[in-house]
Short mmCIF file of N, CA and C in Angstrom, two decimals:
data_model
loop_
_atom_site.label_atom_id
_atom_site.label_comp_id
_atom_site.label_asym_id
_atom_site.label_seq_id
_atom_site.Cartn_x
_atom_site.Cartn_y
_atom_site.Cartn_z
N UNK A 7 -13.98 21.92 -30.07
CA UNK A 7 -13.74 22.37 -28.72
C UNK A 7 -12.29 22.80 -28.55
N UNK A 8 -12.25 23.76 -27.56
CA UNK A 8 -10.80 24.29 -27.49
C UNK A 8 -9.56 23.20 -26.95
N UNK A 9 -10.53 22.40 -26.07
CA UNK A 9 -9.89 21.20 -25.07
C UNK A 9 -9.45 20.01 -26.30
N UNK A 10 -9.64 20.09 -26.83
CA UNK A 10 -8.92 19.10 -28.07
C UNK A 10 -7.99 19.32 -28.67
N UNK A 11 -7.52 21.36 -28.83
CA UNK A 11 -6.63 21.24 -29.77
C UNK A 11 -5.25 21.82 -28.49
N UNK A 12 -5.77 21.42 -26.92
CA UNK A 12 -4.55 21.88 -26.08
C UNK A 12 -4.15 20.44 -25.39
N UNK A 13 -5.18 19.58 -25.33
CA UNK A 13 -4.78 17.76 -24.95
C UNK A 13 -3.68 17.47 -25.71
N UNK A 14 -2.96 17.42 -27.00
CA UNK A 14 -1.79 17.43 -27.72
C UNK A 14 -0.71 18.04 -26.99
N UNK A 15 -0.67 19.65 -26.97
CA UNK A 15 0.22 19.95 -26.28
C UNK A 15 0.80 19.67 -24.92
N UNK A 16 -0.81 19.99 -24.06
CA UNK A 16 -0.42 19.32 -22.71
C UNK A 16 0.77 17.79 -23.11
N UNK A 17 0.11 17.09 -23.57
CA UNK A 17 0.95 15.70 -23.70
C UNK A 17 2.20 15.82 -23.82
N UNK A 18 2.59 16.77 -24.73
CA UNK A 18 3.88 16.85 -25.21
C UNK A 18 4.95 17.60 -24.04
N UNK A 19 3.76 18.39 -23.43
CA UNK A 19 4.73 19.00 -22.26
C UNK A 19 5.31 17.93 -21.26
N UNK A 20 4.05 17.28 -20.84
CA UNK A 20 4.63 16.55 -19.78
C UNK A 20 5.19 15.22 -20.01
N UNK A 21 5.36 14.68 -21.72
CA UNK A 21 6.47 14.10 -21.60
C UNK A 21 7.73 14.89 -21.78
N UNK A 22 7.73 15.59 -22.18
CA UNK A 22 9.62 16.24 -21.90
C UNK A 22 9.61 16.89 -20.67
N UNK A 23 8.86 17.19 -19.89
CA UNK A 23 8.99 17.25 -18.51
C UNK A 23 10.04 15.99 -17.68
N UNK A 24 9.80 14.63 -18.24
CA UNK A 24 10.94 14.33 -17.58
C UNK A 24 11.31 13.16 -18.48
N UNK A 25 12.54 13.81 -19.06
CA UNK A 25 13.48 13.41 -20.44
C UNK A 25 14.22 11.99 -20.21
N UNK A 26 14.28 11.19 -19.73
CA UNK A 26 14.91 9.73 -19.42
C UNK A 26 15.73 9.13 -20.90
N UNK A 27 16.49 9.42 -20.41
CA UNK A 27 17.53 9.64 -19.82
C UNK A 27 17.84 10.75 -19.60
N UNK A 28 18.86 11.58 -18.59
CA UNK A 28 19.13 12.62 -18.66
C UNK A 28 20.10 12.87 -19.71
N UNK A 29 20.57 14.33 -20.13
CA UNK A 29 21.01 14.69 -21.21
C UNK A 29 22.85 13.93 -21.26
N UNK A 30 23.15 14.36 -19.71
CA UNK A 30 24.66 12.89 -19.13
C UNK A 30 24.75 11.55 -19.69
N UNK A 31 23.58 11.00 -19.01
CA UNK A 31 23.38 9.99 -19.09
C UNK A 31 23.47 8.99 -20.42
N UNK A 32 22.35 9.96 -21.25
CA UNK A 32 22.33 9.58 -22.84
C UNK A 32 23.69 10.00 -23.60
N UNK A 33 24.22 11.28 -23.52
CA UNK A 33 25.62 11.57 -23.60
C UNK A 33 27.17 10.26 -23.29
N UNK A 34 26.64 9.27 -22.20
CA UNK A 34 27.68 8.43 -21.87
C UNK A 34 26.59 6.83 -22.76
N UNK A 35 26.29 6.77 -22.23
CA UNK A 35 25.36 5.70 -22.93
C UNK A 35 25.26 5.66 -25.17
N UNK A 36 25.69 6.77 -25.44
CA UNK A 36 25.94 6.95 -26.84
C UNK A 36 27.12 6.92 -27.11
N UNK A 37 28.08 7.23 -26.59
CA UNK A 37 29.24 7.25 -26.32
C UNK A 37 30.16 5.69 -26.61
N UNK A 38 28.79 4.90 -25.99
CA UNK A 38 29.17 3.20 -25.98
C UNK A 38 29.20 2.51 -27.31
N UNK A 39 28.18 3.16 -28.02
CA UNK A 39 28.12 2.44 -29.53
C UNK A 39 28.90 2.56 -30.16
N UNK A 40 29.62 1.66 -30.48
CA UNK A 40 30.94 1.38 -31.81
C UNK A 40 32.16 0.65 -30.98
N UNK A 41 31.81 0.87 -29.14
CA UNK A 41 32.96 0.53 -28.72
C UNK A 41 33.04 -1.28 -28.47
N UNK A 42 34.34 -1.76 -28.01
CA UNK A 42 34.61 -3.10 -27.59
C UNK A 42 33.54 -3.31 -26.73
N UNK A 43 32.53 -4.54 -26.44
CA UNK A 43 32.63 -5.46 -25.33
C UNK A 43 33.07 -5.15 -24.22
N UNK A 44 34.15 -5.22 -23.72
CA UNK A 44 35.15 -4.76 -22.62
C UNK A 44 35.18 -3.41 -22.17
N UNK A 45 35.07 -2.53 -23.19
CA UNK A 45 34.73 -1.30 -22.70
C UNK A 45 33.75 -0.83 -22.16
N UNK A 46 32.34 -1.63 -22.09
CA UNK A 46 31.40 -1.59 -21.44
C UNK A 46 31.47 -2.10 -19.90
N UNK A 47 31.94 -3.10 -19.90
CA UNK A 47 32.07 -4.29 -18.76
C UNK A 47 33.28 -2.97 -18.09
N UNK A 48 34.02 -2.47 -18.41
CA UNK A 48 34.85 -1.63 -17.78
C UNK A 48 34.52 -0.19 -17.21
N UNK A 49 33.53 0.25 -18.00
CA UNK A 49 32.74 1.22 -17.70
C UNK A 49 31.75 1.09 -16.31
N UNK A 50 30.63 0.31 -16.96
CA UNK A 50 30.05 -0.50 -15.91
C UNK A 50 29.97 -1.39 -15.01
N UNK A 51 30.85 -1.90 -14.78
CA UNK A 51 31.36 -3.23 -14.31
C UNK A 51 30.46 -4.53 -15.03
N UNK A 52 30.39 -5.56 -14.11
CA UNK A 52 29.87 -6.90 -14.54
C UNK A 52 28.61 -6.83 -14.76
N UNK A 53 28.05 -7.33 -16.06
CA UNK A 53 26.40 -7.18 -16.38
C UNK A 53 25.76 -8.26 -15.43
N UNK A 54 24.74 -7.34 -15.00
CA UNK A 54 23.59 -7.94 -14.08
C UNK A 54 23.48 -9.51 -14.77
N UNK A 55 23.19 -9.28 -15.92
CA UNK A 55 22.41 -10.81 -16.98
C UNK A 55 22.99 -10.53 -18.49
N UNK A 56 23.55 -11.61 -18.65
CA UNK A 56 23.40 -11.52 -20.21
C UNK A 56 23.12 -12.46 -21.15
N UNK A 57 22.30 -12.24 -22.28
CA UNK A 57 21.82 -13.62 -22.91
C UNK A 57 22.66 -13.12 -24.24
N UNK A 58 22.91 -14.20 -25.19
CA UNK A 58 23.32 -14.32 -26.68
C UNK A 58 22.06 -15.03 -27.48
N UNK A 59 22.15 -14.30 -28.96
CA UNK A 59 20.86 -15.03 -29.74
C UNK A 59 21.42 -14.68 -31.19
N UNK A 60 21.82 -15.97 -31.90
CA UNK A 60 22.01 -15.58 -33.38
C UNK A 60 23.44 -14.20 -33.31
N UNK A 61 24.04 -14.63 -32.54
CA UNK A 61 25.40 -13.74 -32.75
C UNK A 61 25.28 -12.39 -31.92
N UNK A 62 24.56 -11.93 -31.78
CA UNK A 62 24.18 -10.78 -30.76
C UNK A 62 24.31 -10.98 -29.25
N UNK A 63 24.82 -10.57 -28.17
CA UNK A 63 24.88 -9.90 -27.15
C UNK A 63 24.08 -9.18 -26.84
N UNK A 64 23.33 -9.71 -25.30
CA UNK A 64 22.55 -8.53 -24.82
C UNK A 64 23.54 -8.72 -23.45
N UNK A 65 23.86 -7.34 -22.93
CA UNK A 65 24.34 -7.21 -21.72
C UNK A 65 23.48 -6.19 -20.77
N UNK A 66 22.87 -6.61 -19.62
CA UNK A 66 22.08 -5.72 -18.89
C UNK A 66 22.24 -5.51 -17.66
N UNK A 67 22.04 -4.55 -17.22
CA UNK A 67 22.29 -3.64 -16.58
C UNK A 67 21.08 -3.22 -15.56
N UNK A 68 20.90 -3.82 -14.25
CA UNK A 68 19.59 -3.40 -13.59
C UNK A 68 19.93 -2.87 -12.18
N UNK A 69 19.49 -1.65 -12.00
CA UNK A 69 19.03 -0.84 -10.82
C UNK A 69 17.94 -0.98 -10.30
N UNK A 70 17.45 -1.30 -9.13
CA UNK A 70 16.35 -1.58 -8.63
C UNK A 70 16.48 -0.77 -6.84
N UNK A 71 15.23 0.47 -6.71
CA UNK A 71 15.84 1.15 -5.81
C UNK A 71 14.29 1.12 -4.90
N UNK A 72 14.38 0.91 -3.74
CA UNK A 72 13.69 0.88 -2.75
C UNK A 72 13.20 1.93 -2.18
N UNK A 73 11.89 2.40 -2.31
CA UNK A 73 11.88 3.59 -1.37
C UNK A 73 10.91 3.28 -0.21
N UNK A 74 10.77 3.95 1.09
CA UNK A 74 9.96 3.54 2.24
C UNK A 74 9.58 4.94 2.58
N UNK A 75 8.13 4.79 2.45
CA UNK A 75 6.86 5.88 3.44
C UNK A 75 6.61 5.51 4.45
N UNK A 76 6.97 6.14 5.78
CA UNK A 76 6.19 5.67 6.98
C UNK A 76 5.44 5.91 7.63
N UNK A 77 4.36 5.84 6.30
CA UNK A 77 2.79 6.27 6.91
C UNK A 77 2.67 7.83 7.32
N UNK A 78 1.17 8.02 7.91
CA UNK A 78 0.92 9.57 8.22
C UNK A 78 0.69 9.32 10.23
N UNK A 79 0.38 10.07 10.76
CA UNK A 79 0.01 10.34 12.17
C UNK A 79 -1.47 10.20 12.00
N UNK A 80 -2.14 9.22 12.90
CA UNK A 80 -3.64 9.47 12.67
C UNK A 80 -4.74 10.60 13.17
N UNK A 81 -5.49 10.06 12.56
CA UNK A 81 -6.38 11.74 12.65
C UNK A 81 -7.76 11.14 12.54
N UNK A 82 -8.31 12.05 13.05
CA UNK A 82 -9.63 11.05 13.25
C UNK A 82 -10.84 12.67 13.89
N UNK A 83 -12.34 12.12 14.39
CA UNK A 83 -12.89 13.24 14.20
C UNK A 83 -14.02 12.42 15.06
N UNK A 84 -14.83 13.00 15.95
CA UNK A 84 -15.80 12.43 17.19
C UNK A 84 -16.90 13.43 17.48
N UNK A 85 -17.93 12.64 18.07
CA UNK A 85 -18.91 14.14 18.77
C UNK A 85 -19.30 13.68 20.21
N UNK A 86 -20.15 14.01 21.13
CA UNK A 86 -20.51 13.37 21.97
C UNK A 86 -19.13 14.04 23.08
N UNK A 87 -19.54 14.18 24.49
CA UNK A 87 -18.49 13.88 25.44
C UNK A 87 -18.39 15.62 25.87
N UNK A 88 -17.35 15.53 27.28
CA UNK A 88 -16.99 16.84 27.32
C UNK A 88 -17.76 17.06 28.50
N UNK A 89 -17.91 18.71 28.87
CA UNK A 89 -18.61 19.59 30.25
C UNK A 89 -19.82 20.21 29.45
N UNK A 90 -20.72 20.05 30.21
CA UNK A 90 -22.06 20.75 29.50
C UNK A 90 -21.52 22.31 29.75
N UNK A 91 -22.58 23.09 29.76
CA UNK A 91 -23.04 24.43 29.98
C UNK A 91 -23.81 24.79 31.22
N UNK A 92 -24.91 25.30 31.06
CA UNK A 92 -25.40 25.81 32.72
C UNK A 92 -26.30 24.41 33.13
N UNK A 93 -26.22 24.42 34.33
CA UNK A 93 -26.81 23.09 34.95
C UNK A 93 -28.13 23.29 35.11
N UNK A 94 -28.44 22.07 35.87
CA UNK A 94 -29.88 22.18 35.96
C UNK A 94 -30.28 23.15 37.39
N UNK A 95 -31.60 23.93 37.28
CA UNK A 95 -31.40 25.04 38.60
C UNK A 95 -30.78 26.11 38.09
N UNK A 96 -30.36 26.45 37.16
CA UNK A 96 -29.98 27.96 36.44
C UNK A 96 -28.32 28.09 36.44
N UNK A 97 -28.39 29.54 36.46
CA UNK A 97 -26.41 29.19 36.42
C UNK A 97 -26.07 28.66 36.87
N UNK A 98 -24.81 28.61 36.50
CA UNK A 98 -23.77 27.34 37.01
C UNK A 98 -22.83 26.37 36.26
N UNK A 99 -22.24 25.73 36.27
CA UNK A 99 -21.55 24.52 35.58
C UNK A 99 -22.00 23.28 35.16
N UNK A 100 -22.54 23.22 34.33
CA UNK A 100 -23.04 22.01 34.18
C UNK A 100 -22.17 21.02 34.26
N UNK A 101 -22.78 19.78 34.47
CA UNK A 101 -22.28 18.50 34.54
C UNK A 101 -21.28 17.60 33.24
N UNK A 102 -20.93 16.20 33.53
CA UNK A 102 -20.65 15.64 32.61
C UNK A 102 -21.76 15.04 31.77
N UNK A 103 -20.94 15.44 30.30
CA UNK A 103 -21.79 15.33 29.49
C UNK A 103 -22.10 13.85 28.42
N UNK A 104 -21.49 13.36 29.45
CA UNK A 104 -21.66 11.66 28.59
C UNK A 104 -20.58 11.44 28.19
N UNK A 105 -20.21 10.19 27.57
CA UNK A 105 -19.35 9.52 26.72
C UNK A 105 -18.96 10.27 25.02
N UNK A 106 -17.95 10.26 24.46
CA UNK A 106 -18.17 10.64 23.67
C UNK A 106 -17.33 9.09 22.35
N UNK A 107 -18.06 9.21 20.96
CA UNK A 107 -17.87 7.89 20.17
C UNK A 107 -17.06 9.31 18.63
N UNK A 108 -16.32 8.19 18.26
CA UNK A 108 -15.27 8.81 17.47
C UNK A 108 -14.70 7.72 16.16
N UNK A 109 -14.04 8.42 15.63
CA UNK A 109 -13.43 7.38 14.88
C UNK A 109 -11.90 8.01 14.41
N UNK A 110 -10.94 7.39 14.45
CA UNK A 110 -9.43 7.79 13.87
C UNK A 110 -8.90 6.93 13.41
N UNK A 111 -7.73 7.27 12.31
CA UNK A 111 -6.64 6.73 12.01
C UNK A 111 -5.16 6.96 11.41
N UNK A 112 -4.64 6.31 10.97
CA UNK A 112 -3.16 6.95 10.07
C UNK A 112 -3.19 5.96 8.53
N UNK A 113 -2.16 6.48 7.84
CA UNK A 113 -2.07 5.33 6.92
C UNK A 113 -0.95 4.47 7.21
N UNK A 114 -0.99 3.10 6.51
CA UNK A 114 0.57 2.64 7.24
C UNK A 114 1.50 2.68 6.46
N UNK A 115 3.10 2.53 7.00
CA UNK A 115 3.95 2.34 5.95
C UNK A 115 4.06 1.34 4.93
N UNK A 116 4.60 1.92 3.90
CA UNK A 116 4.70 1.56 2.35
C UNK A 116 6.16 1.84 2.08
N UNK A 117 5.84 0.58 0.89
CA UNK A 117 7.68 0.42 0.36
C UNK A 117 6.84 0.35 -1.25
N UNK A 118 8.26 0.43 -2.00
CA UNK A 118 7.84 0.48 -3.51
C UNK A 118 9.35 0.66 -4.07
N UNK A 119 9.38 -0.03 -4.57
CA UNK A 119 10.42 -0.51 -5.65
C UNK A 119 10.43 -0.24 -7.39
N UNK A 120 11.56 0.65 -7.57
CA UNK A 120 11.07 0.70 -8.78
C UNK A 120 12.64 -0.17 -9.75
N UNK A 121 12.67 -0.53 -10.81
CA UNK A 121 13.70 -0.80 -11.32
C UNK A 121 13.90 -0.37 -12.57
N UNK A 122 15.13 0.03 -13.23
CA UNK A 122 15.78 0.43 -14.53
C UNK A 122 16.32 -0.39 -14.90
N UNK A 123 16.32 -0.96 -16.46
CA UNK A 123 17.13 -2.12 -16.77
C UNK A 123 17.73 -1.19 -17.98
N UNK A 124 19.17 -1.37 -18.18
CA UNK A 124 19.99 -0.85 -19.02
C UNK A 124 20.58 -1.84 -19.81
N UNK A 125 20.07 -2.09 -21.29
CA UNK A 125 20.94 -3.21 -21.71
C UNK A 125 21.46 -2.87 -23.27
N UNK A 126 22.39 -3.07 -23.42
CA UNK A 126 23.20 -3.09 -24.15
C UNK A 126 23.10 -4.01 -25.72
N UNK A 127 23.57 -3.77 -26.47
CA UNK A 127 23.17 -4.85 -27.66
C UNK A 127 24.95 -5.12 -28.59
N UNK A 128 25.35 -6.51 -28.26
CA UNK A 128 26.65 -6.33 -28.88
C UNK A 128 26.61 -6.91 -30.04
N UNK A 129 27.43 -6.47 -31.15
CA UNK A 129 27.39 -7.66 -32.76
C UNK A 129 29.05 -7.73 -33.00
N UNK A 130 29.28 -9.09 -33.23
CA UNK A 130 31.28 -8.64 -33.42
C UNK A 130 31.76 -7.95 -32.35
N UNK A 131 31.59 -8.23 -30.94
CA UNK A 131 32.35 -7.85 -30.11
C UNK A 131 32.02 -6.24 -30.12
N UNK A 132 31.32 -5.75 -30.69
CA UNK A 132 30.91 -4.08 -30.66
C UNK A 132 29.60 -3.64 -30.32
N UNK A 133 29.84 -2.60 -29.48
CA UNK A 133 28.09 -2.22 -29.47
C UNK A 133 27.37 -1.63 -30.15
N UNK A 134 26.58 -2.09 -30.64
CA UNK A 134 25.63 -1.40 -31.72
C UNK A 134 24.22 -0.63 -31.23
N UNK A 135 23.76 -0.74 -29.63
CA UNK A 135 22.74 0.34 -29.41
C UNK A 135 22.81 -0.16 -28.23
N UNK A 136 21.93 0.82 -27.33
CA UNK A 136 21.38 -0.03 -26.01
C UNK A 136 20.08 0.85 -25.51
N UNK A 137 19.26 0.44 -24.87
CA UNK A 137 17.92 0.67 -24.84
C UNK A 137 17.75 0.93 -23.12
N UNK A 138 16.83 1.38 -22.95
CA UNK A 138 16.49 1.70 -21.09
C UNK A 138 14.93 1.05 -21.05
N UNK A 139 14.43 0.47 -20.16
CA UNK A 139 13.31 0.44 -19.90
C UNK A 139 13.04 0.00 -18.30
N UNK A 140 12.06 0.12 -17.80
CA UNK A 140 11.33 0.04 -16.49
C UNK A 140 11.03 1.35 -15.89
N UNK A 141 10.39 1.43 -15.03
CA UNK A 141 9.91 2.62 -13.92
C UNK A 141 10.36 3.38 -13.09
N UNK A 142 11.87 2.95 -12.69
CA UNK A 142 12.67 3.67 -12.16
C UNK A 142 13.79 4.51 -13.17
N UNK A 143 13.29 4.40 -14.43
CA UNK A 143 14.63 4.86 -15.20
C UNK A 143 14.11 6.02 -15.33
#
């Protein structure tokens, strides 16, 4: 099938559609490896968290950003109700035409949080890589 040999590409498009890190970003973040300890903490300021294991340094780095939807306007859709047409006895205006039954609504507001954790990996006081992960990165 043709759809098998374009599912590959599609894929490939829409992950480099959005490159995480940006080309800056990874540019300053590479930039870090080989340097001091301190030069990080100076760059970035104070790490969110940091744990040690067997001589290694992890220093991390978390963004966590809030966004808020406030909902739609409701909308909704009914039958029933209203001014008739010609009355009873021939022309004329007809009467009211009853009650009319309906139903509407909106959606409500929504929040959603996404977070980026940036952490760092130190050996001997130097950085040797650092990694990105979560949903906001």
């Amino acid at each position: 099938m043709k759809y098998a040999s374009i599912l590959p590409l599609a894929a490939l498009l829409a992950l480099t559609a959005c490159e995480v890190p940006s080309p800056q970003q990874r540019q300053l973040l590479n930039s870090m490896v080989g340097r001091d300890e301190v030069d990080v903490i100076r760059t970035f300021g104070v790490p969110t968290r940091a744990y040690e294991a067997q001589g290694h340094v992890f220093l991390a780095y978390i963004d966590s950003q809030t966004s808020y939807s406030p909902g739609s306007v409701g909308w909704g859709w009914g039958w029933g109700g209203g001014w008739g047409g010609a009355g009873w006895g021939g022309p004329g205006w007809g009467g009211w035409g009853g009650p009319g039954w309906g139903w509407g609504g909106g959606f409500p507001p929504s929040y959603y949080t996404s977070t980026c954790q940036t952490t760092f990996e130190v050996v001997a006081s130097k950085v040797s890589g650092w990694t990105m992960r979560g949903d906001g990165c």
